[in-house]
Amino acid sequence: SQTIHQWPATLVQPVGSPLSLECTVEGTSNPNLYWYRQAAGRGLQLLFYSVGIGQISSEVPQNLSASRPQDRQFILSSKKLLLSDSGFYLCAWKKTGGVDEQYFGPGTRLTVT
Amino acid sequence: GNSVTQMEGPVTLSEEAFLTINCTYTATGYPSLFWYVQYPGEGLQLLLKATKADDKGSNKGFEATYRKETTSFHLEKGSVQVSDSAVYFCALSGGTGGSYIPTFGRGTSLIVHP
């Protein structure tokens, strides 16, 4: 069966510090991968998605970046965090090319102080 | 482009009450439709889905029917429990044009009191 992992689970970082959040998927190959942010109030904001190694599409211009160094690894980064980067970050995957459902990770709660 | 509209929350019910959360969508063709649930502090989980018109998705007592004529996918449950308190998201994927980036509604918070 497939599983998705995210870490860390929680993170408190000062303004201006760097960020690295990691997501890995097990039990499948060549998944589509997604990063979402969920600010207070519930809505999901798609940040990045990837259909293959090294292929990243950005949905929202901001000080975040994403990378996919391996087939089942997706990393969200920032060189300098802003207060507005605080939120709940969710990684998700789905099968390539279809209209199947997404599978979400447990999330990372980021607080920028 | 595709869009999903959900009723504003929070929806507050007493235990054993009937639940309806409305969801309508805009898309060309025949997208797949989904309901996800998010419990506090967790990621989203698929609750149910329907892939073609008139399909009924069901799981854990929840049901939703894909209505092409009204472009709707309303979520229903006959008798809610306190443990159903969560945020519910309606979503779609696909349709004409083949966009595989899912479109989500803004979510509806459900609070069930004992």
PDB file of C-alpha atoms in Angstrom:
ATOM      1  CA  SER A   1       0.000   0.000   0.000  1.00  0.00           C
ATOM      2  CA  GLN A   2       0.997   3.593  -0.513  1.00  0.00           C
ATOM      3  CA  THR A   3       1.991   5.964   2.265  1.00  0.00           C
ATOM      4  CA  ILE A   4       3.005   9.611   2.362  1.00  0.00           C
ATOM      5  CA  HIS A   5       5.265  11.157   4.974  1.00  0.00           C
ATOM      6  CA  GLN A   6       5.924  14.765   5.883  1.00  0.00           C
ATOM      7  CA  TRP A   7       8.389  16.228   8.321  1.00  0.00           C
ATOM      8  CA  PRO A   8       8.760  17.957  10.540  1.00  0.00           C
ATOM      9  CA  ALA A   9       5.281  17.886  12.049  1.00  0.00           C
ATOM     10  CA  THR A  10       5.689  21.296  13.661  1.00  0.00           C
ATOM     11  CA  LEU A  11       8.221  24.054  13.205  1.00  0.00           C
ATOM     12  CA  VAL A  12       8.786  27.450  14.795  1.00  0.00           C
ATOM     13  CA  GLN A  13      11.175  29.677  12.876  1.00  0.00           C
ATOM     14  CA  PRO A  14      12.197  33.347  13.168  1.00  0.00           C
ATOM     15  CA  VAL A  15      11.592  35.813  10.375  1.00  0.00           C
ATOM     16  CA  GLY A  16      14.431  35.776   7.859  1.00  0.00           C
ATOM     17  CA  SER A  17      15.513  32.195   8.566  1.00  0.00           C
ATOM     18  CA  PRO A  18      15.587  29.464   5.889  1.00  0.00           C
ATOM     19  CA  LEU A  19      13.024  26.711   5.507  1.00  0.00           C
ATOM     20  CA  SER A  20      13.084  23.141   4.282  1.00  0.00           C
ATOM     21  CA  LEU A  21      10.043  20.874   4.431  1.00  0.00           C
ATOM     22  CA  GLU A  22      10.239  17.357   3.083  1.00  0.00           C
ATOM     23  CA  CYS A  23       7.639  14.993   1.674  1.00  0.00           C
ATOM     24  CA  THR A  24       8.177  11.409   0.566  1.00  0.00           C
ATOM     25  CA  VAL A  25       5.814   8.881  -0.943  1.00  0.00           C
ATOM     26  CA  GLU A  26       6.158   5.116  -0.711  1.00  0.00           C
ATOM     27  CA  GLY A  27       4.542   2.318  -2.662  1.00  0.00           C
ATOM     28  CA  THR A  28       4.004   4.024  -5.995  1.00  0.00           C
ATOM     29  CA  SER A  29       6.106   5.350  -8.858  1.00  0.00           C
ATOM     30  CA  ASN A  30       6.035   8.533 -10.921  1.00  0.00           C
ATOM     31  CA  PRO A  31       3.300  10.197  -8.864  1.00  0.00           C
ATOM     32  CA  ASN A  32       2.064  13.725  -9.414  1.00  0.00           C
ATOM     33  CA  LEU A  33       3.120  15.696  -6.335  1.00  0.00           C
ATOM     34  CA  TYR A  34       1.606  18.832  -4.811  1.00  0.00           C
ATOM     35  CA  TRP A  35       2.355  21.391  -2.086  1.00  0.00           C
ATOM     36  CA  TYR A  36      -0.568  23.275  -0.549  1.00  0.00           C
ATOM     37  CA  ARG A  37      -0.738  25.896   2.180  1.00  0.00           C
ATOM     38  CA  GLN A  38      -3.701  26.271   4.464  1.00  0.00           C
ATOM     39  CA  ALA A  39      -3.877  29.535   6.374  1.00  0.00           C
ATOM     40  CA  ALA A  40      -6.219  30.036   9.323  1.00  0.00           C
ATOM     41  CA  GLY A  41      -9.726  29.764   7.922  1.00  0.00           C
ATOM     42  CA  ARG A  42      -9.501  26.416   6.124  1.00  0.00           C
ATOM     43  CA  GLY A  43      -9.011  27.180   2.417  1.00  0.00           C
ATOM     44  CA  LEU A  44      -6.361  25.304   0.414  1.00  0.00           C
ATOM     45  CA  GLN A  45      -3.895  27.279  -1.673  1.00  0.00           C
ATOM     46  CA  LEU A  46      -1.969  25.297  -4.279  1.00  0.00           C
ATOM     47  CA  LEU A  47       1.675  26.391  -4.190  1.00  0.00           C
ATOM     48  CA  PHE A  48       3.533  23.974  -6.485  1.00  0.00           C
ATOM     49  CA  TYR A  49       2.952  20.785  -8.398  1.00  0.00           C
ATOM     50  CA  SER A  50       5.250  18.367 -10.169  1.00  0.00           C
ATOM     51  CA  VAL A  51       4.605  15.733 -12.820  1.00  0.00           C
ATOM     52  CA  GLY A  52       8.159  14.323 -12.797  1.00  0.00           C
ATOM     53  CA  ILE A  53      11.702  14.616 -11.480  1.00  0.00           C
ATOM     54  CA  GLY A  54      12.979  18.159 -11.898  1.00  0.00           C
ATOM     55  CA  GLN A  55       9.626  19.389 -13.288  1.00  0.00           C
ATOM     56  CA  ILE A  56       8.080  22.022 -11.024  1.00  0.00           C
ATOM     57  CA  SER A  57       5.158  24.321 -11.758  1.00  0.00           C
ATOM     58  CA  SER A  58       4.488  27.299  -9.534  1.00  0.00           C
ATOM     59  CA  GLU A  59       0.949  28.477  -8.982  1.00  0.00           C
ATOM     60  CA  VAL A  60       1.613  31.481  -6.743  1.00  0.00           C
ATOM     61  CA  PRO A  61       4.629  33.824  -6.986  1.00  0.00           C
ATOM     62  CA  GLN A  62       6.204  34.235  -3.549  1.00  0.00           C
ATOM     63  CA  ASN A  63       9.404  33.629  -1.653  1.00  0.00           C
ATOM     64  CA  LEU A  64       8.959  29.849  -1.623  1.00  0.00           C
ATOM     65  CA  SER A  65      10.463  27.322  -4.008  1.00  0.00           C
ATOM     66  CA  ALA A  66      10.073  23.597  -4.561  1.00  0.00           C
ATOM     67  CA  SER A  67      12.303  20.834  -5.831  1.00  0.00           C
ATOM     68  CA  ARG A  68      11.885  17.196  -6.766  1.00  0.00           C
ATOM     69  CA  PRO A  69      15.331  15.594  -6.603  1.00  0.00           C
ATOM     70  CA  GLN A  70      13.976  12.033  -6.676  1.00  0.00           C
ATOM     71  CA  ASP A  71      10.836  10.426  -8.072  1.00  0.00           C
ATOM     72  CA  ARG A  72       9.046  10.226  -4.729  1.00  0.00           C
ATOM     73  CA  GLN A  73      10.603  13.153  -2.875  1.00  0.00           C
ATOM     74  CA  PHE A  74       9.246  16.682  -2.887  1.00  0.00           C
ATOM     75  CA  ILE A  75      10.878  19.533  -0.969  1.00  0.00           C
ATOM     76  CA  LEU A  76       9.531  22.985  -0.136  1.00  0.00           C
ATOM     77  CA  SER A  77      12.114  25.655   0.633  1.00  0.00           C
ATOM     78  CA  SER A  78      12.608  29.297   1.411  1.00  0.00           C
ATOM     79  CA  LYS A  79      15.785  31.339   1.789  1.00  0.00           C
ATOM     80  CA  LYS A  80      14.161  33.920   4.082  1.00  0.00           C
ATOM     81  CA  LEU A  81      10.860  33.348   5.841  1.00  0.00           C
ATOM     82  CA  LEU A  82       8.213  36.052   6.207  1.00  0.00           C
ATOM     83  CA  LEU A  83       5.556  36.302   8.906  1.00  0.00           C
ATOM     84  CA  SER A  84       2.968  35.643   6.189  1.00  0.00           C
ATOM     85  CA  ASP A  85       4.525  32.228   5.530  1.00  0.00           C
ATOM     86  CA  SER A  86       2.970  30.883   8.727  1.00  0.00           C
ATOM     87  CA  GLY A  87       0.385  28.194   8.100  1.00  0.00           C
ATOM     88  CA  PHE A  88      -0.316  24.503   7.704  1.00  0.00           C
ATOM     89  CA  TYR A  89       1.583  22.960   4.791  1.00  0.00           C
ATOM     90  CA  LEU A  90       0.211  19.885   3.128  1.00  0.00           C
ATOM     91  CA  CYS A  91       1.875  17.580   0.626  1.00  0.00           C
ATOM     92  CA  ALA A  92      -0.273  15.397  -1.615  1.00  0.00           C
ATOM     93  CA  TRP A  93       0.153  12.870  -4.424  1.00  0.00           C
ATOM     94  CA  LYS A  94      -2.001  11.249  -7.030  1.00  0.00           C
ATOM     95  CA  LYS A  95      -1.542   8.807  -9.866  1.00  0.00           C
ATOM     96  CA  THR A  96      -0.045  10.220 -13.035  1.00  0.00           C
ATOM     97  CA  GLY A  97      -2.314  11.252 -15.856  1.00  0.00           C
ATOM     98  CA  GLY A  98      -5.677  10.381 -14.389  1.00  0.00           C
ATOM     99  CA  VAL A  99      -8.471  12.105 -12.582  1.00  0.00           C
ATOM    100  CA  ASP A 100      -8.117  10.004  -9.477  1.00  0.00           C
ATOM    101  CA  GLU A 101      -8.265  11.282  -5.953  1.00  0.00           C
ATOM    102  CA  GLN A 102      -5.364  12.875  -4.117  1.00  0.00           C
ATOM    103  CA  TYR A 103      -3.745  11.426  -1.023  1.00  0.00           C
ATOM    104  CA  PHE A 104      -2.583  13.924   1.579  1.00  0.00           C
ATOM    105  CA  GLY A 105       0.182  13.809   4.132  1.00  0.00           C
ATOM    106  CA  PRO A 106      -0.290  14.657   7.815  1.00  0.00           C
ATOM    107  CA  GLY A 107       0.912  18.230   7.333  1.00  0.00           C
ATOM    108  CA  THR A 108       3.512  20.555   8.859  1.00  0.00           C
ATOM    109  CA  ARG A 109       2.432  23.386  11.142  1.00  0.00           C
ATOM    110  CA  LEU A 110       4.824  26.313  10.518  1.00  0.00           C
ATOM    111  CA  THR A 111       4.862  29.334  12.810  1.00  0.00           C
ATOM    112  CA  VAL A 112       7.101  32.230  11.828  1.00  0.00           C
ATOM    113  CA  THR A 113       7.873  34.521  14.766  1.00  0.00           C
TER     114      THR A 113
ATOM    115  CA  GLY B   1     -11.830  27.513 -15.792  1.00  0.00           C
ATOM    116  CA  ASN B   2     -13.118  25.031 -13.273  1.00  0.00           C
ATOM    117  CA  SER B   3     -14.616  26.183  -9.989  1.00  0.00           C
ATOM    118  CA  VAL B   4     -16.319  24.688  -6.931  1.00  0.00           C
ATOM    119  CA  THR B   5     -18.721  26.533  -4.640  1.00  0.00           C
ATOM    120  CA  GLN B   6     -19.616  25.256  -1.189  1.00  0.00           C
ATOM    121  CA  MET B   7     -22.069  26.575   1.347  1.00  0.00           C
ATOM    122  CA  GLU B   8     -20.563  28.838   3.967  1.00  0.00           C
ATOM    123  CA  GLY B   9     -20.144  27.439   7.438  1.00  0.00           C
ATOM    124  CA  PRO B  10     -19.968  26.676  10.167  1.00  0.00           C
ATOM    125  CA  VAL B  11     -22.835  24.220  10.119  1.00  0.00           C
ATOM    126  CA  THR B  12     -23.888  23.462  13.695  1.00  0.00           C
ATOM    127  CA  LEU B  13     -26.072  20.436  14.411  1.00  0.00           C
ATOM    128  CA  SER B  14     -27.169  18.296  17.317  1.00  0.00           C
ATOM    129  CA  GLU B  15     -26.197  14.639  17.369  1.00  0.00           C
ATOM    130  CA  GLU B  16     -28.472  12.427  15.220  1.00  0.00           C
ATOM    131  CA  ALA B  17     -29.605  15.362  13.066  1.00  0.00           C
ATOM    132  CA  PHE B  18     -29.708  15.182   9.248  1.00  0.00           C
ATOM    133  CA  LEU B  19     -26.798  16.790   7.417  1.00  0.00           C
ATOM    134  CA  THR B  20     -26.670  18.437   4.009  1.00  0.00           C
ATOM    135  CA  ILE B  21     -23.665  20.375   2.729  1.00  0.00           C
ATOM    136  CA  ASN B  22     -24.285  21.920  -0.675  1.00  0.00           C
ATOM    137  CA  CYS B  23     -21.687  21.841  -3.438  1.00  0.00           C
ATOM    138  CA  THR B  24     -22.024  23.105  -6.997  1.00  0.00           C
ATOM    139  CA  TYR B  25     -19.389  23.167  -9.671  1.00  0.00           C
ATOM    140  CA  THR B  26     -18.488  24.760 -12.982  1.00  0.00           C
ATOM    141  CA  ALA B  27     -16.612  22.672 -15.508  1.00  0.00           C
ATOM    142  CA  THR B  28     -16.981  21.555 -19.086  1.00  0.00           C
ATOM    143  CA  GLY B  29     -17.303  17.901 -19.904  1.00  0.00           C
ATOM    144  CA  TYR B  30     -17.528  15.257 -17.202  1.00  0.00           C
ATOM    145  CA  PRO B  31     -15.154  15.849 -14.318  1.00  0.00           C
ATOM    146  CA  SER B  32     -14.733  13.458 -11.407  1.00  0.00           C
ATOM    147  CA  LEU B  33     -16.160  14.777  -8.137  1.00  0.00           C
ATOM    148  CA  PHE B  34     -14.878  14.238  -4.612  1.00  0.00           C
ATOM    149  CA  TRP B  35     -15.624  14.958  -0.972  1.00  0.00           C
ATOM    150  CA  TYR B  36     -12.674  15.131   1.412  1.00  0.00           C
ATOM    151  CA  VAL B  37     -12.775  15.432   5.207  1.00  0.00           C
ATOM    152  CA  GLN B  38     -10.189  17.126   7.419  1.00  0.00           C
ATOM    153  CA  TYR B  39     -10.156  16.459  11.157  1.00  0.00           C
ATOM    154  CA  PRO B  40      -8.460  19.055  13.401  1.00  0.00           C
ATOM    155  CA  GLY B  41      -4.691  19.136  12.976  1.00  0.00           C
ATOM    156  CA  GLU B  42      -4.662  16.485  10.231  1.00  0.00           C
ATOM    157  CA  GLY B  43      -4.375  16.264   6.468  1.00  0.00           C
ATOM    158  CA  LEU B  44      -7.330  15.732   4.161  1.00  0.00           C
ATOM    159  CA  GLN B  45      -8.779  12.254   3.635  1.00  0.00           C
ATOM    160  CA  LEU B  46     -10.941  11.117   0.743  1.00  0.00           C
ATOM    161  CA  LEU B  47     -14.481  10.569   2.012  1.00  0.00           C
ATOM    162  CA  LEU B  48     -16.216   9.561  -1.225  1.00  0.00           C
ATOM    163  CA  LYS B  49     -16.129  10.133  -4.970  1.00  0.00           C
ATOM    164  CA  ALA B  50     -18.170   9.817  -8.164  1.00  0.00           C
ATOM    165  CA  THR B  51     -16.746   9.636 -11.656  1.00  0.00           C
ATOM    166  CA  LYS B  52     -19.794   9.942 -13.923  1.00  0.00           C
ATOM    167  CA  ALA B  53     -23.250  11.447 -14.000  1.00  0.00           C
ATOM    168  CA  ASP B  54     -25.853   9.848 -11.683  1.00  0.00           C
ATOM    169  CA  ASP B  55     -23.157   7.931  -9.776  1.00  0.00           C
ATOM    170  CA  LYS B  56     -23.643   7.879  -6.019  1.00  0.00           C
ATOM    171  CA  GLY B  57     -20.585   7.858  -3.819  1.00  0.00           C
ATOM    172  CA  SER B  58     -20.972   6.591  -0.256  1.00  0.00           C
ATOM    173  CA  ASN B  59     -18.808   5.941   2.777  1.00  0.00           C
ATOM    174  CA  LYS B  60     -19.270   5.893   6.568  1.00  0.00           C
ATOM    175  CA  GLY B  61     -22.965   6.801   6.220  1.00  0.00           C
ATOM    176  CA  PHE B  62     -22.239   9.808   3.982  1.00  0.00           C
ATOM    177  CA  GLU B  63     -23.635   9.948   0.445  1.00  0.00           C
ATOM    178  CA  ALA B  64     -23.414  12.278  -2.540  1.00  0.00           C
ATOM    179  CA  THR B  65     -24.924  11.946  -6.016  1.00  0.00           C
ATOM    180  CA  TYR B  66     -23.319  13.383  -9.170  1.00  0.00           C
ATOM    181  CA  ARG B  67     -26.039  15.544 -10.740  1.00  0.00           C
ATOM    182  CA  LYS B  68     -24.962  16.721 -14.196  1.00  0.00           C
ATOM    183  CA  GLU B  69     -28.221  18.592 -14.857  1.00  0.00           C
ATOM    184  CA  THR B  70     -27.817  20.781 -11.768  1.00  0.00           C
ATOM    185  CA  THR B  71     -23.969  20.612 -11.649  1.00  0.00           C
ATOM    186  CA  SER B  72     -24.189  19.597  -8.006  1.00  0.00           C
ATOM    187  CA  PHE B  73     -22.655  17.051  -5.632  1.00  0.00           C
ATOM    188  CA  HIS B  74     -24.336  17.662  -2.274  1.00  0.00           C
ATOM    189  CA  LEU B  75     -23.102  15.734   0.756  1.00  0.00           C
ATOM    190  CA  GLU B  76     -25.710  14.106   3.025  1.00  0.00           C
ATOM    191  CA  LYS B  77     -25.795  11.998   6.144  1.00  0.00           C
ATOM    192  CA  GLY B  78     -28.927  10.796   7.867  1.00  0.00           C
ATOM    193  CA  SER B  79     -27.699  10.939  11.468  1.00  0.00           C
ATOM    194  CA  VAL B  80     -24.534  12.801  12.405  1.00  0.00           C
ATOM    195  CA  GLN B  81     -22.309  11.989  15.361  1.00  0.00           C
ATOM    196  CA  VAL B  82     -20.019  14.179  17.444  1.00  0.00           C
ATOM    197  CA  SER B  83     -17.097  12.393  15.780  1.00  0.00           C
ATOM    198  CA  ASP B  84     -18.207  13.803  12.389  1.00  0.00           C
ATOM    199  CA  SER B  85     -17.126  17.284  13.499  1.00  0.00           C
ATOM    200  CA  ALA B  86     -14.562  18.306  10.879  1.00  0.00           C
ATOM    201  CA  VAL B  87     -14.080  20.462   7.795  1.00  0.00           C
ATOM    202  CA  TYR B  88     -15.502  19.057   4.540  1.00  0.00           C
ATOM    203  CA  PHE B  89     -14.118  19.948   1.114  1.00  0.00           C
ATOM    204  CA  CYS B  90     -15.811  19.418  -2.224  1.00  0.00           C
ATOM    205  CA  ALA B  91     -13.439  19.045  -5.173  1.00  0.00           C
ATOM    206  CA  LEU B  92     -13.325  18.183  -8.845  1.00  0.00           C
ATOM    207  CA  SER B  93     -10.708  16.903 -11.247  1.00  0.00           C
ATOM    208  CA  GLY B  94     -10.617  16.508 -15.020  1.00  0.00           C
ATOM    209  CA  GLY B  95     -13.352  17.434 -17.477  1.00  0.00           C
ATOM    210  CA  THR B  96     -12.872  18.729 -21.002  1.00  0.00           C
ATOM    211  CA  GLY B  97      -9.400  20.114 -21.510  1.00  0.00           C
ATOM    212  CA  GLY B  98      -7.814  17.519 -19.276  1.00  0.00           C
ATOM    213  CA  SER B  99      -6.546  19.651 -16.434  1.00  0.00           C
ATOM    214  CA  TYR B 100      -5.264  17.347 -13.743  1.00  0.00           C
ATOM    215  CA  ILE B 101      -4.881  20.047 -11.143  1.00  0.00           C
ATOM    216  CA  PRO B 102      -7.781  19.453  -8.750  1.00  0.00           C
ATOM    217  CA  THR B 103     -10.087  22.349  -7.895  1.00  0.00           C
ATOM    218  CA  PHE B 104     -11.247  22.624  -4.282  1.00  0.00           C
ATOM    219  CA  GLY B 105     -14.073  24.491  -2.613  1.00  0.00           C
ATOM    220  CA  ARG B 106     -13.282  26.666   0.390  1.00  0.00           C
ATOM    221  CA  GLY B 107     -14.409  24.027   2.885  1.00  0.00           C
ATOM    222  CA  THR B 108     -17.397  23.833   5.246  1.00  0.00           C
ATOM    223  CA  SER B 109     -16.876  23.418   8.954  1.00  0.00           C
ATOM    224  CA  LEU B 110     -19.292  21.016  10.674  1.00  0.00           C
ATOM    225  CA  ILE B 111     -19.780  21.164  14.444  1.00  0.00           C
ATOM    226  CA  VAL B 112     -21.900  18.456  16.058  1.00  0.00           C
ATOM    227  CA  HIS B 113     -23.045  18.912  19.663  1.00  0.00           C
ATOM    228  CA  PRO B 114     -23.981  16.032  21.969  1.00  0.00           C
TER     229      PRO B 114
END
